Short mmCIF file of C-alpha atoms in Angstrom, two decimals:
data_model
loop_
_atom_site.label_atom_id
_atom_site.label_comp_id
_atom_site.label_asym_id
_atom_site.label_seq_id
_atom_site.Cartn_x
_atom_site.Cartn_y
_atom_site.Cartn_z
CA MET Z 1 -75.90 -74.69 -8.59
CA LYS Z 2 -73.26 -74.60 -11.33
CA LEU Z 3 -69.91 -72.87 -10.99
CA ARG Z 4 -68.87 -70.73 -13.93
CA LEU Z 5 -65.56 -72.06 -15.27
CA GLY Z 6 -62.88 -70.38 -17.33
CA MET Z 7 -59.95 -72.24 -18.89
CA ILE Z 8 -56.41 -71.15 -19.67
CA GLY Z 9 -54.73 -73.46 -22.20
CA GLY Z 10 -56.27 -76.62 -23.59
CA GLY Z 11 -56.63 -75.45 -27.18
CA GLN Z 12 -56.79 -77.49 -30.36
CA GLY Z 13 -54.46 -80.49 -30.19
CA SER Z 14 -54.25 -80.46 -26.39
CA PHE Z 15 -54.63 -83.81 -24.63
CA ILE Z 16 -55.02 -82.66 -21.05
CA GLY Z 17 -57.37 -79.77 -21.85
CA GLY Z 18 -59.99 -82.17 -23.16
CA VAL Z 19 -59.56 -84.39 -20.11
CA HIS Z 20 -60.13 -81.44 -17.78
CA ARG Z 21 -63.26 -80.41 -19.66
CA MET Z 22 -64.70 -83.93 -19.53
CA ALA Z 23 -63.88 -84.26 -15.83
CA ALA Z 24 -65.42 -80.88 -15.00
CA SER Z 25 -68.62 -81.68 -16.88
CA LEU Z 26 -69.24 -85.17 -15.51
CA ASP Z 27 -71.24 -84.14 -12.44
CA GLY Z 28 -72.93 -81.05 -13.84
CA LEU Z 29 -71.33 -78.78 -11.24
CA TYR Z 30 -69.43 -76.55 -13.68
CA GLU Z 31 -70.31 -74.67 -16.84
CA LEU Z 32 -67.46 -73.64 -19.14
CA VAL Z 33 -68.25 -70.05 -20.09
CA ALA Z 34 -64.90 -68.47 -20.99
CA GLY Z 35 -61.38 -69.27 -22.04
CA ALA Z 36 -57.98 -68.23 -23.32
CA PHE Z 37 -57.14 -71.54 -24.92
CA SER Z 38 -53.88 -70.68 -26.64
CA SER Z 39 -51.14 -68.05 -26.81
CA ASN Z 40 -52.20 -67.79 -30.45
CA PRO Z 41 -55.41 -65.69 -30.48
CA ASP Z 42 -56.65 -67.35 -33.67
CA THR Z 43 -56.29 -70.81 -32.13
CA SER Z 44 -58.02 -69.61 -28.98
CA ARG Z 45 -60.96 -68.24 -30.99
CA ALA Z 46 -61.22 -71.42 -33.06
CA THR Z 47 -61.26 -73.56 -29.91
CA GLY Z 48 -63.92 -71.37 -28.31
CA GLN Z 49 -66.06 -71.70 -31.43
CA GLU Z 50 -65.71 -75.49 -31.36
CA LEU Z 51 -66.81 -75.49 -27.72
CA GLY Z 52 -69.81 -73.26 -28.43
CA LEU Z 53 -68.71 -70.32 -26.28
CA ALA Z 54 -69.88 -66.76 -26.82
CA PRO Z 55 -67.24 -64.96 -28.94
CA ASP Z 56 -66.88 -62.15 -26.40
CA ARG Z 57 -65.90 -64.69 -23.71
CA VAL Z 58 -63.01 -66.14 -25.76
CA TYR Z 59 -59.77 -64.23 -25.17
CA GLY Z 60 -56.41 -63.88 -26.86
CA SER Z 61 -54.35 -64.11 -23.66
CA TYR Z 62 -54.78 -65.19 -20.06
CA GLN Z 63 -54.18 -61.60 -18.92
CA GLU Z 64 -57.07 -60.42 -21.07
CA LEU Z 65 -59.31 -63.18 -19.74
CA LEU Z 66 -58.60 -62.47 -16.07
CA GLU Z 67 -58.78 -58.69 -16.36
CA GLN Z 68 -61.99 -58.58 -18.38
CA GLU Z 69 -63.78 -61.35 -16.47
CA ALA Z 70 -62.99 -59.61 -13.18
CA GLN Z 71 -64.79 -56.51 -14.51
CA ARG Z 72 -67.99 -58.36 -15.37
CA PRO Z 73 -70.96 -58.32 -12.96
CA GLU Z 74 -70.56 -60.77 -10.10
CA ALA Z 75 -73.49 -62.89 -11.27
CA GLU Z 76 -71.90 -63.30 -14.70
CA ARG Z 77 -68.14 -63.53 -14.39
CA VAL Z 78 -66.24 -66.79 -14.05
CA GLN Z 79 -65.72 -68.16 -10.55
CA VAL Z 80 -63.10 -70.87 -11.13
CA ILE Z 81 -60.10 -70.81 -13.46
CA SER Z 82 -58.73 -74.11 -14.77
CA ILE Z 83 -55.09 -73.86 -15.90
CA VAL Z 84 -53.95 -76.63 -18.25
CA THR Z 85 -50.81 -75.13 -19.81
CA PRO Z 86 -47.25 -76.54 -19.91
CA ASN Z 87 -45.32 -76.26 -16.64
CA HIS Z 88 -43.57 -72.96 -17.37
CA LEU Z 89 -46.98 -71.28 -17.75
CA HIS Z 90 -48.49 -72.40 -14.44
CA PHE Z 91 -47.27 -69.84 -11.94
CA ALA Z 92 -48.03 -66.48 -13.57
CA PRO Z 93 -51.66 -67.18 -14.57
CA ALA Z 94 -52.37 -68.96 -11.28
CA LYS Z 95 -51.00 -66.03 -9.26
CA MET Z 96 -52.93 -63.51 -11.32
CA ALA Z 97 -56.15 -65.53 -11.11
CA LEU Z 98 -55.95 -65.80 -7.32
CA GLU Z 99 -55.18 -62.10 -6.98
CA HIS Z 100 -58.20 -61.25 -9.16
CA GLY Z 101 -60.50 -63.18 -6.83
CA PHE Z 102 -60.82 -66.49 -8.66
CA ASP Z 103 -60.38 -69.98 -7.25
CA VAL Z 104 -58.01 -72.17 -9.28
CA VAL Z 105 -57.75 -75.71 -10.58
CA LEU Z 106 -54.14 -76.23 -11.65
CA ASP Z 107 -52.50 -79.08 -13.51
CA LYS Z 108 -49.43 -80.64 -11.89
CA PRO Z 109 -46.59 -80.08 -11.20
CA MET Z 110 -47.76 -76.88 -9.58
CA THR Z 111 -45.01 -74.59 -10.87
CA PHE Z 112 -41.71 -74.45 -12.75
CA SER Z 113 -39.59 -74.25 -9.58
CA LEU Z 114 -39.78 -74.67 -5.81
CA ALA Z 115 -39.33 -70.93 -5.34
CA GLU Z 116 -42.42 -70.29 -7.46
CA ALA Z 117 -44.36 -72.94 -5.53
CA LYS Z 118 -43.55 -71.29 -2.20
CA GLU Z 119 -44.58 -67.89 -3.56
CA LEU Z 120 -47.85 -69.32 -4.88
CA ARG Z 121 -48.56 -70.82 -1.45
CA THR Z 122 -48.16 -67.34 0.02
CA VAL Z 123 -50.57 -65.94 -2.58
CA VAL Z 124 -53.17 -68.58 -1.67
CA GLU Z 125 -52.79 -67.72 2.02
CA THR Z 126 -52.91 -63.96 1.39
CA THR Z 127 -55.92 -63.96 -0.93
CA GLY Z 128 -57.92 -66.60 0.95
CA ARG Z 129 -58.80 -68.29 -2.35
CA ARG Z 130 -58.74 -72.06 -2.88
CA LEU Z 131 -56.51 -74.10 -5.17
CA CYS Z 132 -56.97 -77.68 -6.36
CA LEU Z 133 -53.97 -79.47 -7.87
CA THR Z 134 -54.91 -82.27 -10.26
CA HIS Z 135 -52.96 -85.24 -8.94
CA THR Z 136 -55.46 -87.48 -10.68
CA TYR Z 137 -54.70 -90.79 -9.05
CA THR Z 138 -55.75 -89.67 -5.58
CA GLY Z 139 -59.29 -89.63 -7.00
CA TYR Z 140 -59.49 -93.42 -7.43
CA PRO Z 141 -61.93 -94.94 -4.89
CA MET Z 142 -59.68 -97.87 -4.01
CA LEU Z 143 -56.73 -95.60 -3.29
CA LYS Z 144 -58.97 -93.66 -0.95
CA GLU Z 145 -59.86 -96.99 0.68
CA ALA Z 146 -56.14 -97.74 1.00
CA LYS Z 147 -55.53 -94.33 2.58
CA GLN Z 148 -58.32 -94.92 5.09
CA LEU Z 149 -57.07 -98.39 6.04
CA VAL Z 150 -53.64 -96.97 6.78
CA ALA Z 151 -55.09 -94.00 8.69
CA ASP Z 152 -57.21 -96.37 10.80
CA GLY Z 153 -54.11 -98.31 11.81
CA VAL Z 154 -55.39 -101.57 10.33
CA LEU Z 155 -51.93 -102.46 8.99
CA GLY Z 156 -50.06 -101.31 12.08
CA THR Z 157 -46.92 -99.21 11.77
CA ILE Z 158 -45.91 -98.71 8.14
CA ARG Z 159 -42.51 -100.21 7.39
CA LYS Z 160 -42.04 -100.32 3.62
CA VAL Z 161 -43.50 -98.60 0.56
CA TYR Z 162 -42.88 -99.40 -3.12
CA ILE Z 163 -44.29 -97.22 -5.87
CA GLU Z 164 -43.60 -97.52 -9.58
CA TYR Z 165 -44.80 -95.71 -12.67
CA PRO Z 166 -43.53 -97.29 -15.91
CA GLN Z 167 -44.30 -95.82 -19.33
CA GLY Z 168 -42.82 -96.63 -22.71
CA TRP Z 169 -43.98 -93.80 -24.95
CA LEU Z 170 -40.59 -92.02 -24.92
CA SER Z 171 -38.50 -95.10 -25.72
CA THR Z 172 -37.45 -93.38 -28.95
CA TYR Z 173 -36.63 -89.76 -29.75
CA GLU Z 174 -40.23 -88.62 -30.16
CA GLU Z 175 -39.45 -84.94 -29.57
CA GLY Z 176 -37.67 -84.81 -32.92
CA GLY Z 177 -40.94 -85.06 -34.86
CA ALA Z 178 -44.46 -83.73 -34.67
CA ASN Z 179 -45.31 -85.06 -31.19
CA LYS Z 180 -46.28 -81.89 -29.31
CA GLN Z 181 -46.49 -83.68 -25.95
CA ALA Z 182 -42.98 -85.07 -26.30
CA ALA Z 183 -41.65 -81.72 -27.50
CA TRP Z 184 -42.61 -79.70 -24.45
CA ARG Z 185 -42.28 -82.43 -21.81
CA THR Z 186 -38.63 -82.99 -22.74
CA ASP Z 187 -37.75 -79.30 -23.10
CA PRO Z 188 -36.04 -77.77 -20.02
CA ALA Z 189 -37.37 -74.32 -20.94
CA ARG Z 190 -40.98 -75.52 -20.72
CA SER Z 191 -40.89 -78.59 -18.46
CA GLY Z 192 -38.40 -77.47 -15.83
CA ALA Z 193 -35.48 -79.24 -14.20
CA ALA Z 194 -36.90 -82.74 -14.56
CA GLY Z 195 -38.36 -84.89 -17.33
CA ALA Z 196 -39.80 -88.23 -16.24
CA MET Z 197 -39.38 -87.37 -12.57
CA GLY Z 198 -41.35 -84.16 -13.03
CA ASP Z 199 -43.98 -85.62 -15.33
CA ILE Z 200 -44.80 -88.94 -13.65
CA GLY Z 201 -42.39 -89.11 -10.71
CA THR Z 202 -44.33 -86.32 -9.00
CA HIS Z 203 -47.52 -88.38 -9.36
CA ALA Z 204 -45.80 -91.35 -7.73
CA PHE Z 205 -44.35 -89.21 -4.94
CA ASN Z 206 -47.68 -87.55 -4.23
CA LEU Z 207 -49.48 -90.89 -4.15
CA LEU Z 208 -46.91 -92.43 -1.82
CA GLU Z 209 -47.37 -89.64 0.72
CA TYR Z 210 -51.16 -89.59 0.21
CA VAL Z 211 -51.72 -93.29 0.91
CA SER Z 212 -49.09 -93.73 3.60
CA GLY Z 213 -49.91 -90.51 5.44
CA LEU Z 214 -46.16 -90.08 5.90
CA GLU Z 215 -43.82 -87.42 4.58
CA VAL Z 216 -40.58 -88.25 2.81
CA THR Z 217 -37.66 -86.75 4.73
CA GLN Z 218 -34.63 -87.90 2.69
CA LEU Z 219 -33.98 -89.41 -0.70
CA CYS Z 220 -31.18 -90.93 -2.75
CA ALA Z 221 -31.70 -90.79 -6.50
CA ASP Z 222 -30.25 -92.42 -9.60
CA ILE Z 223 -31.36 -90.30 -12.57
CA ASN Z 224 -30.73 -91.32 -16.18
CA VAL Z 225 -31.03 -89.99 -19.72
CA VAL Z 226 -31.40 -93.17 -21.78
CA VAL Z 227 -32.39 -91.98 -25.26
CA PRO Z 228 -29.50 -90.24 -27.10
CA GLY Z 229 -30.03 -86.51 -27.66
CA ARG Z 230 -32.64 -86.11 -24.93
CA GLN Z 231 -32.15 -83.11 -22.65
CA LEU Z 232 -34.04 -84.26 -19.55
CA ASP Z 233 -34.19 -87.48 -17.55
CA ASP Z 234 -36.37 -90.24 -18.97
CA ASP Z 235 -35.66 -92.86 -16.29
CA GLY Z 236 -34.88 -92.98 -12.60
CA ALA Z 237 -35.09 -94.76 -9.27
CA VAL Z 238 -35.17 -93.21 -5.81
CA LEU Z 239 -34.56 -94.65 -2.34
CA LEU Z 240 -36.69 -92.90 0.27
CA LYS Z 241 -36.70 -92.43 4.03
CA LEU Z 242 -40.04 -91.57 5.63
CA ALA Z 243 -40.84 -89.58 8.74
CA ASN Z 244 -41.60 -92.62 10.92
CA GLY Z 245 -38.37 -94.40 9.99
CA ALA Z 246 -39.91 -96.51 7.22
CA SER Z 247 -38.14 -96.85 3.87
CA GLY Z 248 -39.41 -96.78 0.32
CA VAL Z 249 -38.49 -97.20 -3.33
CA LEU Z 250 -39.85 -95.05 -6.16
CA VAL Z 251 -39.33 -95.90 -9.82
CA ALA Z 252 -40.41 -93.64 -12.70
CA THR Z 253 -39.45 -94.38 -16.28
CA GLN Z 254 -40.71 -93.43 -19.71
CA VAL Z 255 -38.46 -95.81 -21.64
CA ALA Z 256 -40.01 -99.13 -20.54
CA ALA Z 257 -41.00 -100.20 -24.05
CA GLY Z 258 -44.45 -101.77 -24.17
CA GLU Z 259 -45.66 -100.26 -20.90
CA GLU Z 260 -48.61 -97.86 -20.89
CA ASN Z 261 -49.54 -96.24 -17.54
CA ASN Z 262 -49.46 -99.06 -15.01
CA LEU Z 263 -48.91 -97.04 -11.88
CA ARG Z 264 -48.62 -99.40 -8.89
CA VAL Z 265 -48.31 -98.90 -5.13
CA ARG Z 266 -47.46 -101.55 -2.54
CA LEU Z 267 -47.36 -100.69 1.13
CA TYR Z 268 -46.51 -102.92 4.08
CA GLY Z 269 -47.10 -102.53 7.81
CA GLU Z 270 -46.35 -104.82 10.72
CA LYS Z 271 -49.72 -106.62 10.36
CA GLY Z 272 -50.27 -106.68 6.60
CA GLY Z 273 -49.96 -104.91 3.26
CA LEU Z 274 -51.82 -103.26 0.38
CA ASP Z 275 -51.38 -103.66 -3.35
CA TRP Z 276 -53.09 -101.49 -6.02
CA GLN Z 277 -52.36 -100.91 -9.69
CA GLN Z 278 -54.02 -98.73 -12.28
CA ALA Z 279 -54.35 -101.59 -14.78
CA ASP Z 280 -56.94 -103.07 -12.38
CA ASN Z 281 -57.91 -99.91 -10.57
CA ASN Z 282 -61.22 -101.22 -9.20
CA THR Z 283 -59.36 -103.81 -7.08
CA LEU Z 284 -57.40 -103.35 -3.86
CA LEU Z 285 -55.57 -106.35 -2.42
CA VAL Z 286 -55.28 -106.39 1.37
CA LYS Z 287 -52.65 -108.92 2.39
CA TRP Z 288 -52.42 -110.34 5.91
CA LEU Z 289 -49.60 -111.94 7.84
CA ASP Z 290 -51.76 -114.75 9.25
CA LYS Z 291 -54.85 -115.10 7.03
CA PRO Z 292 -55.84 -115.12 3.34
CA THR Z 293 -55.61 -112.06 1.13
CA GLU Z 294 -58.75 -109.91 0.82
CA ILE Z 295 -59.95 -108.57 -2.53
CA ARG Z 296 -61.80 -105.26 -2.08
CA ARG Z 297 -63.73 -103.84 -5.01
CA THR Z 298 -64.98 -100.40 -6.01
CA GLY Z 299 -68.64 -99.74 -5.14
CA ALA Z 300 -68.96 -102.51 -2.53
CA SER Z 301 -71.00 -101.66 0.57
CA TYR Z 302 -68.21 -102.70 2.96
CA LEU Z 303 -65.91 -99.86 1.86
CA SER Z 304 -65.12 -96.79 3.96
CA PRO Z 305 -67.23 -93.62 3.62
CA LEU Z 306 -64.25 -91.94 1.94
CA ALA Z 307 -64.12 -94.59 -0.80
CA LEU Z 308 -67.90 -94.73 -1.22
CA HIS Z 309 -68.17 -90.95 -1.54
CA ASN Z 310 -65.87 -91.21 -4.55
CA SER Z 311 -67.62 -94.23 -6.12
CA ARG Z 312 -70.25 -93.46 -8.73
CA ILE Z 313 -71.88 -96.70 -9.85
CA PRO Z 314 -72.69 -100.14 -8.37
CA ALA Z 315 -69.97 -102.72 -7.89
CA GLY Z 316 -68.99 -104.62 -11.01
CA HIS Z 317 -69.24 -101.63 -13.36
CA PRO Z 318 -65.70 -100.37 -14.04
CA GLU Z 319 -64.76 -96.83 -13.10
CA GLY Z 320 -61.53 -95.37 -14.41
CA TYR Z 321 -59.26 -92.44 -15.09
CA LEU Z 322 -61.90 -89.91 -16.10
CA GLU Z 323 -64.03 -90.67 -13.06
CA ALA Z 324 -61.00 -90.34 -10.78
CA PHE Z 325 -60.17 -87.01 -12.42
CA ALA Z 326 -63.80 -85.91 -12.06
CA ASN Z 327 -63.73 -86.74 -8.34
CA LEU Z 328 -61.17 -83.98 -7.84
CA TYR Z 329 -63.33 -81.47 -9.71
CA ARG Z 330 -66.46 -82.58 -7.85
CA ASN Z 331 -64.91 -82.42 -4.38
CA PHE Z 332 -63.48 -78.99 -5.15
CA ALA Z 333 -66.87 -77.81 -6.45
CA LEU Z 334 -68.73 -79.07 -3.38
CA THR Z 335 -66.27 -77.16 -1.19
CA LEU Z 336 -66.63 -73.94 -3.21
CA ILE Z 337 -70.42 -74.16 -3.34
CA ALA Z 338 -70.47 -74.45 0.46
CA ASP Z 339 -68.22 -71.35 0.63
CA LEU Z 340 -70.82 -69.51 -1.46
CA GLY Z 341 -73.62 -70.33 0.96
CA GLY Z 342 -74.83 -73.52 -0.69
CA PRO Z 343 -75.32 -76.88 1.01
CA ALA Z 344 -72.65 -77.91 3.49
CA ALA Z 345 -70.02 -80.12 1.88
CA PRO Z 346 -69.53 -83.62 3.32
CA ALA Z 347 -66.25 -84.10 5.17
CA GLU Z 348 -65.04 -86.40 2.38
CA ALA Z 349 -65.17 -83.51 -0.12
CA ALA Z 350 -62.19 -81.88 1.57
CA ASP Z 351 -59.99 -84.74 0.33
CA TYR Z 352 -58.45 -83.20 -2.79
CA PRO Z 353 -54.82 -82.19 -3.49
CA GLY Z 354 -53.95 -78.61 -2.73
CA VAL Z 355 -51.16 -76.08 -2.54
CA GLU Z 356 -49.15 -77.98 0.09
CA ASP Z 357 -49.06 -81.00 -2.18
CA GLY Z 358 -47.76 -78.72 -4.90
CA VAL Z 359 -44.97 -77.33 -2.75
CA ARG Z 360 -43.89 -80.81 -1.69
CA GLY Z 361 -44.00 -81.99 -5.29
CA MET Z 362 -41.64 -79.24 -6.39
CA GLY Z 363 -39.43 -79.97 -3.39
CA PHE Z 364 -39.30 -83.58 -4.55
CA ILE Z 365 -38.28 -82.58 -8.09
CA GLU Z 366 -35.47 -80.30 -7.00
CA SER Z 367 -34.19 -82.74 -4.36
CA VAL Z 368 -34.25 -85.68 -6.80
CA ILE Z 369 -32.29 -83.80 -9.45
CA ALA Z 370 -29.80 -82.51 -6.87
CA SER Z 371 -29.30 -86.02 -5.47
CA GLY Z 372 -28.89 -87.49 -8.95
CA LYS Z 373 -26.07 -85.04 -9.70
CA SER Z 374 -24.34 -85.34 -6.33
CA GLU Z 375 -21.64 -87.72 -5.14
CA GLN Z 376 -23.22 -87.42 -1.69
CA ARG Z 377 -26.49 -89.02 -2.81
CA TRP Z 378 -28.63 -88.88 0.37
CA THR Z 379 -30.37 -85.50 0.18
CA PRO Z 380 -32.87 -83.98 2.64
CA LEU Z 381 -36.25 -83.18 1.11
CA SER Z 382 -36.70 -79.54 1.98
CA CYS Z 383 -39.89 -77.62 1.21
#
């Protein structure tokens, strides 16, 4: 069974739109049948033609897409809407899609503000539809293994968490030229209250809570604008207090010249620790207080069912970013197909980011920015 997919955003020149389409197609569980790929109708039509879509299923606006698809026969209309627009265009199309009876895949951060995130959560609850938020890194098999080890109590009580996401692509004033990604990601009107902390800091925050199983309760942030002329933060560090009394440190920067996307998480309990980084994403180090470090690898038979469910090929064959992204789409699809009367989804398929992750992510953004501007730096994280 294939789910009929419609896309909002992701037109010509879009990076993330292509990634979503590749991820959705990897397992053969979706078929892209419709789209409103740009606010420019001509660009939307040109993108639809490139993708081989029927001209009457390519729309000039997201409103047109949702209204006309909802009027099509049930066996024909789209079932899932993928929204891959800049942040300021997340809430309205997501709300409208849910209210028109469609399930939603939504790029992160979930909305432009915490108030919008809370309202969208209410819409999800009221409509009974499902929402998947694409926090990509939770799809990596070895991060799922890390999550399971923590949940099983193997490390004992968690005491310390470090998470860092260094990038270098905004070390110069890229938004002053033709770089479309830099232009909107550094624009408060389109990105929101945060720059680096909204773009990659939310990924780090989400991953910290995902692996540790603990919620952040307070934070103390140092937020910086390093590149002259930039309007939003491009660098920051955050001290964290977690619900069980543990402490953490989160670093997110886009001005670390020479760095690419080496997201790294280190977590320590009373018995041992974990160390994972995206540059070697098929490896998880499990460090012990009183015995040698273990090296766990993607695809190995000794992994947990959660990790194995999200592994695709035998050990020794690298899996990466696209496969992790596709795991979110696949788990969401398996859940939706079960809702439609198809085969029951395995329990592991329920492990994808959702609306609560989105609300907490927006709470993180607003609390970080408030803390960074305050003389009283310790700020409760309120969602």
